[in-house]
mmCIF file of C-alpha atoms in Angstrom:
data_model
loop_
_atom_site.group_PDB
_atom_site.id
_atom_site.type_symbol
_atom_site.label_atom_id
_atom_site.label_comp_id
_atom_site.label_asym_id
_atom_site.label_seq_id
_atom_site.Cartn_x
_atom_site.Cartn_y
_atom_site.Cartn_z
ATOM 1 C CA MET U 17 -9.429 17.997 -13.476
ATOM 2 C CA ALA U 18 -6.053 19.432 -13.725
ATOM 3 C CA GLU U 19 -3.870 21.169 -11.082
ATOM 4 C CA VAL U 20 -2.391 24.560 -12.652
ATOM 5 C CA LEU U 21 0.503 26.439 -11.322
ATOM 6 C CA LEU U 22 -0.010 29.869 -13.036
ATOM 7 C CA TYR U 23 2.688 32.503 -12.947
ATOM 8 C CA HIS U 24 1.898 36.144 -13.579
ATOM 9 C CA HIS U 25 3.890 38.573 -16.065
ATOM 10 C CA ILE U 26 5.881 41.173 -15.481
ATOM 11 C CA GLN U 27 3.404 43.881 -14.262
ATOM 12 C CA GLY U 28 2.472 41.702 -11.294
ATOM 13 C CA LEU U 29 -0.544 39.540 -9.957
ATOM 14 C CA THR U 30 -3.291 41.675 -11.633
ATOM 15 C CA PRO U 31 -6.626 41.498 -11.340
ATOM 16 C CA GLY U 32 -6.820 40.304 -15.073
ATOM 17 C CA VAL U 33 -4.401 37.515 -14.290
ATOM 18 C CA VAL U 34 -6.621 36.572 -11.181
ATOM 19 C CA ALA U 35 -9.744 36.686 -13.574
ATOM 20 C CA PHE U 36 -8.141 34.195 -15.820
ATOM 21 C CA ALA U 37 -7.197 31.761 -13.089
ATOM 22 C CA ASP U 38 -11.144 32.236 -11.698
ATOM 23 C CA ALA U 39 -11.989 31.206 -15.419
ATOM 24 C CA LEU U 40 -9.977 27.894 -14.917
ATOM 25 C CA ARG U 41 -11.490 27.465 -11.549
ATOM 26 C CA GLU U 42 -14.874 27.807 -12.916
ATOM 27 C CA ALA U 43 -14.170 24.623 -15.295
ATOM 28 C CA ARG U 44 -13.236 22.882 -11.764
ATOM 29 C CA HIS U 45 -9.470 23.121 -12.168
ATOM 30 C CA THR U 46 -7.184 23.762 -9.344
ATOM 31 C CA VAL U 47 -5.307 26.999 -9.986
ATOM 32 C CA HIS U 48 -2.328 28.143 -7.786
ATOM 33 C CA THR U 49 -1.236 31.848 -8.382
ATOM 34 C CA PRO U 50 2.017 32.656 -6.648
ATOM 35 C CA ASP U 51 2.621 36.365 -6.095
ATOM 36 C CA LEU U 52 6.269 36.912 -7.046
ATOM 37 C CA PHE U 53 6.348 40.556 -6.688
ATOM 38 C CA GLU U 54 4.866 40.186 -2.747
ATOM 39 C CA GLY U 55 1.423 42.465 -3.687
ATOM 40 C CA ARG U 56 2.935 44.787 -6.158
ATOM 41 C CA THR U 57 1.745 45.605 -9.424
ATOM 42 C CA PHE U 58 2.717 48.150 -12.004
ATOM 43 C CA ALA U 59 1.094 50.145 -14.451
ATOM 44 C CA SER U 60 3.522 49.419 -17.449
ATOM 45 C CA ILE U 61 5.757 46.732 -18.636
ATOM 46 C CA GLU U 62 8.901 49.065 -17.819
ATOM 47 C CA GLU U 63 7.999 49.884 -14.427
ATOM 48 C CA GLY U 64 7.736 45.944 -13.760
ATOM 49 C CA PHE U 65 10.959 45.435 -15.387
ATOM 50 C CA GLY U 66 12.447 48.036 -13.247
ATOM 51 C CA TYR U 67 11.183 46.321 -10.212
ATOM 52 C CA ALA U 68 12.296 43.043 -11.081
ATOM 53 C CA ARG U 69 15.690 44.287 -12.085
ATOM 54 C CA GLY U 70 15.992 45.930 -8.759
ATOM 55 C CA VAL U 71 15.201 42.746 -6.783
ATOM 56 C CA GLY U 72 16.968 40.521 -9.325
ATOM 57 C CA PHE U 73 15.777 38.325 -11.725
ATOM 58 C CA ASP U 74 17.314 35.417 -10.239
ATOM 59 C CA VAL U 75 15.494 36.175 -6.609
ATOM 60 C CA VAL U 76 11.987 36.563 -8.673
ATOM 61 C CA ARG U 77 12.659 33.247 -10.573
ATOM 62 C CA ARG U 78 13.543 31.645 -7.217
ATOM 63 C CA ARG U 79 10.274 32.818 -5.620
ATOM 64 C CA GLY U 80 8.574 31.116 -8.543
ATOM 65 C CA ALA U 81 10.413 27.786 -8.404
ATOM 66 C CA ASP U 82 9.795 27.906 -4.533
ATOM 67 C CA ALA U 83 5.822 28.062 -5.325
ATOM 68 C CA VAL U 84 5.905 24.442 -6.085
ATOM 69 C CA ASP U 85 7.168 23.334 -2.554
ATOM 70 C CA GLY U 86 4.197 21.440 -1.045
ATOM 71 C CA LEU U 87 2.589 20.794 -4.280
ATOM 72 C CA GLY U 88 2.488 17.493 -6.058
ATOM 73 C CA GLU U 89 4.583 16.439 -9.275
ATOM 74 C CA ALA U 90 1.221 16.178 -11.605
ATOM 75 C CA LEU U 91 1.053 19.951 -12.468
ATOM 76 C CA VAL U 92 0.446 21.872 -15.351
ATOM 77 C CA TYR U 93 2.656 24.720 -15.506
ATOM 78 C CA ALA U 94 1.361 27.968 -16.962
ATOM 79 C CA GLY U 95 2.792 31.448 -17.431
ATOM 80 C CA PHE U 96 1.940 34.844 -18.870
ATOM 81 C CA SER U 97 5.204 36.381 -20.686
ATOM 82 C CA PHE U 98 7.641 37.045 -17.926
ATOM 83 C CA GLY U 99 6.023 34.002 -16.006
ATOM 84 C CA VAL U 100 6.800 31.729 -19.026
ATOM 85 C CA THR U 101 10.486 31.775 -18.113
ATOM 86 C CA ILE U 102 9.827 29.865 -14.962
ATOM 87 C CA SER U 103 6.827 27.742 -16.030
ATOM 88 C CA GLN U 104 8.703 26.514 -19.211
ATOM 89 C CA GLN U 105 11.742 25.398 -17.140
ATOM 90 C CA LEU U 106 9.562 23.582 -14.554
ATOM 91 C CA ALA U 107 7.632 21.748 -17.344
ATOM 92 C CA GLN U 108 10.891 20.668 -18.860
ATOM 93 C CA THR U 109 12.847 19.817 -15.674
ATOM 94 C CA ARG U 110 10.455 18.676 -12.987
ATOM 95 C CA PRO U 111 9.305 15.128 -13.158
ATOM 96 C CA GLY U 112 5.554 14.270 -13.331
ATOM 97 C CA ALA U 113 4.596 17.651 -15.563
ATOM 98 C CA ARG U 114 1.394 17.015 -17.041
ATOM 99 C CA GLY U 115 1.235 19.976 -19.444
ATOM 100 C CA ALA U 116 2.563 23.555 -20.001
ATOM 101 C CA LEU U 117 0.556 26.592 -21.255
ATOM 102 C CA LEU U 118 3.194 29.375 -22.511
ATOM 103 C CA LEU U 119 1.180 32.661 -23.120
ATOM 104 C CA CYS U 120 2.714 35.705 -24.913
ATOM 105 C CA SER U 121 6.004 33.924 -24.528
ATOM 106 C CA CYS U 122 8.172 30.902 -25.404
ATOM 107 C CA MET U 123 11.668 30.518 -24.511
ATOM 108 C CA PRO U 124 14.257 28.276 -26.712
ATOM 109 C CA VAL U 125 13.818 24.831 -25.628
ATOM 110 C CA ALA U 126 17.733 24.399 -25.235
ATOM 111 C CA GLU U 127 17.491 26.783 -22.310
ATOM 112 C CA TYR U 128 16.320 24.234 -20.008
ATOM 113 C CA GLY U 129 17.498 20.845 -21.698
ATOM 114 C CA GLU U 130 18.147 19.097 -24.827
ATOM 115 C CA ARG U 131 14.566 18.645 -25.949
ATOM 116 C CA TRP U 132 10.879 19.132 -24.828
ATOM 117 C CA PRO U 133 9.580 16.242 -22.931
ATOM 118 C CA GLN U 134 7.800 14.096 -25.290
ATOM 119 C CA ASP U 135 5.243 13.181 -22.682
ATOM 120 C CA VAL U 136 4.340 16.892 -21.961
ATOM 121 C CA PRO U 137 1.812 18.510 -23.764
ATOM 122 C CA VAL U 138 2.383 22.255 -24.520
ATOM 123 C CA GLN U 139 0.230 25.000 -26.017
ATOM 124 C CA VAL U 140 1.985 28.523 -27.124
ATOM 125 C CA HIS U 141 -0.077 31.400 -27.407
ATOM 126 C CA GLY U 142 0.695 34.873 -28.939
ATOM 127 C CA LYS U 143 -0.048 37.719 -31.212
ATOM 128 C CA GLU U 144 1.408 37.853 -34.407
ATOM 129 C CA GLY U 145 2.525 41.673 -34.332
ATOM 130 C CA ASP U 146 3.364 41.937 -30.691
ATOM 131 C CA GLU U 147 7.161 43.008 -30.640
ATOM 132 C CA PHE U 148 8.032 40.832 -27.539
ATOM 133 C CA PHE U 149 6.211 37.452 -28.984
ATOM 134 C CA ASP U 150 7.805 38.198 -32.506
ATOM 135 C CA GLU U 151 11.206 37.698 -30.797
ATOM 136 C CA ASP U 152 10.103 34.327 -29.399
ATOM 137 C CA LEU U 153 7.993 33.031 -32.284
ATOM 138 C CA PRO U 154 11.249 31.202 -33.936
ATOM 139 C CA ALA U 155 11.816 29.550 -30.474
ATOM 140 C CA ALA U 156 7.955 28.521 -30.365
ATOM 141 C CA ARG U 157 8.122 27.283 -33.923
ATOM 142 C CA GLU U 158 10.913 25.114 -33.131
ATOM 143 C CA LEU U 159 9.454 23.620 -29.764
ATOM 144 C CA VAL U 160 6.201 23.040 -31.823
ATOM 145 C CA ALA U 161 8.147 21.196 -34.620
ATOM 146 C CA SER U 162 9.968 18.975 -32.207
ATOM 147 C CA SER U 163 6.990 17.262 -30.305
ATOM 148 C CA GLU U 164 3.923 15.841 -31.415
ATOM 149 C CA ARG U 165 2.005 16.934 -28.321
ATOM 150 C CA ALA U 166 2.608 20.798 -28.989
ATOM 151 C CA GLU U 167 0.405 23.415 -30.636
ATOM 152 C CA LEU U 168 1.016 27.111 -31.574
ATOM 153 C CA PHE U 169 -1.731 29.373 -31.702
ATOM 154 C CA VAL U 170 -0.962 32.993 -33.243
ATOM 155 C CA TYR U 171 -3.628 35.723 -33.084
ATOM 156 C CA PRO U 172 -3.999 38.690 -35.213
ATOM 157 C CA GLY U 173 -3.024 41.996 -33.616
ATOM 158 C CA ASP U 174 0.069 43.491 -31.798
ATOM 159 C CA GLU U 175 -0.986 43.552 -28.152
ATOM 160 C CA HIS U 176 1.450 41.806 -25.884
ATOM 161 C CA LEU U 177 -0.640 40.811 -22.722
ATOM 162 C CA PHE U 178 -3.863 40.686 -24.600
ATOM 163 C CA ALA U 179 -5.624 37.877 -22.150
ATOM 164 C CA ASP U 180 -5.154 40.125 -18.991
ATOM 165 C CA SER U 181 -8.971 42.047 -18.738
ATOM 166 C CA SER U 182 -7.439 44.536 -16.337
ATOM 167 C CA LEU U 183 -4.817 45.983 -18.958
ATOM 168 C CA ASP U 184 -5.321 48.441 -21.715
ATOM 169 C CA ALA U 185 -3.989 45.648 -24.235
ATOM 170 C CA TYR U 186 -6.863 43.194 -23.372
ATOM 171 C CA ASP U 187 -8.338 42.104 -26.664
ATOM 172 C CA PRO U 188 -11.489 40.191 -25.415
ATOM 173 C CA ASP U 189 -12.164 38.316 -28.952
ATOM 174 C CA ALA U 190 -8.646 36.863 -28.870
ATOM 175 C CA ALA U 191 -8.663 36.351 -24.873
ATOM 176 C CA ALA U 192 -12.180 34.287 -25.400
ATOM 177 C CA LEU U 193 -10.389 32.161 -27.900
ATOM 178 C CA LEU U 194 -7.488 31.742 -26.034
ATOM 179 C CA LEU U 195 -9.302 30.613 -22.759
ATOM 180 C CA GLU U 196 -11.338 28.121 -24.901
ATOM 181 C CA ARG U 197 -8.574 26.438 -26.341
ATOM 182 C CA VAL U 198 -6.725 26.395 -22.769
ATOM 183 C CA ARG U 199 -9.927 24.820 -21.151
ATOM 184 C CA SER U 200 -9.828 22.160 -24.230
ATOM 185 C CA PHE U 201 -6.265 21.403 -23.260
ATOM 186 C CA LEU U 202 -6.847 21.130 -19.520
ATOM 187 C CA ALA U 203 -10.041 19.066 -19.873
ATOM 188 C CA PRO U 204 -8.373 15.634 -20.374
ATOM 189 C CA LEU U 205 -5.435 16.258 -17.942
#
């Protein structure tokens, strides 16, 4: 079974992110969920960005990078939206990465290196009408085109954090399909 380091989105370590992690744990995976906001959650994306901006995005990302301390190298890095900025960087730069799950976001590969590591499988998930994911879709398509071990899944709808069961954006059908695909991805790792 896989060991997963799952980073939350900009609204914090919500009950929905914890529920997603628990669903992976039910499949016998070890899942770590560092709390980058030190116990704070936010009712909106804007409030979460306000907090991160106030603390400093570099500080929050450093907290995420520090979460690997004491863990082995053979990790699957996963992130929801803002958490993708940390998980993708680690998947591209930290030796021993076993995989990456980029949920609701994808950064250009060039942000963290010359190319995607060919031995690191990756899945990217997002909604076709999501204003945030639409900005990232060209980067996601470029990443997938650059690696035989990359998959892109685009779901109908416009909700951003659609796999977080504690938010109004939750789409149970799309979230169930995403979870099924993630479990399949993790099974051989």
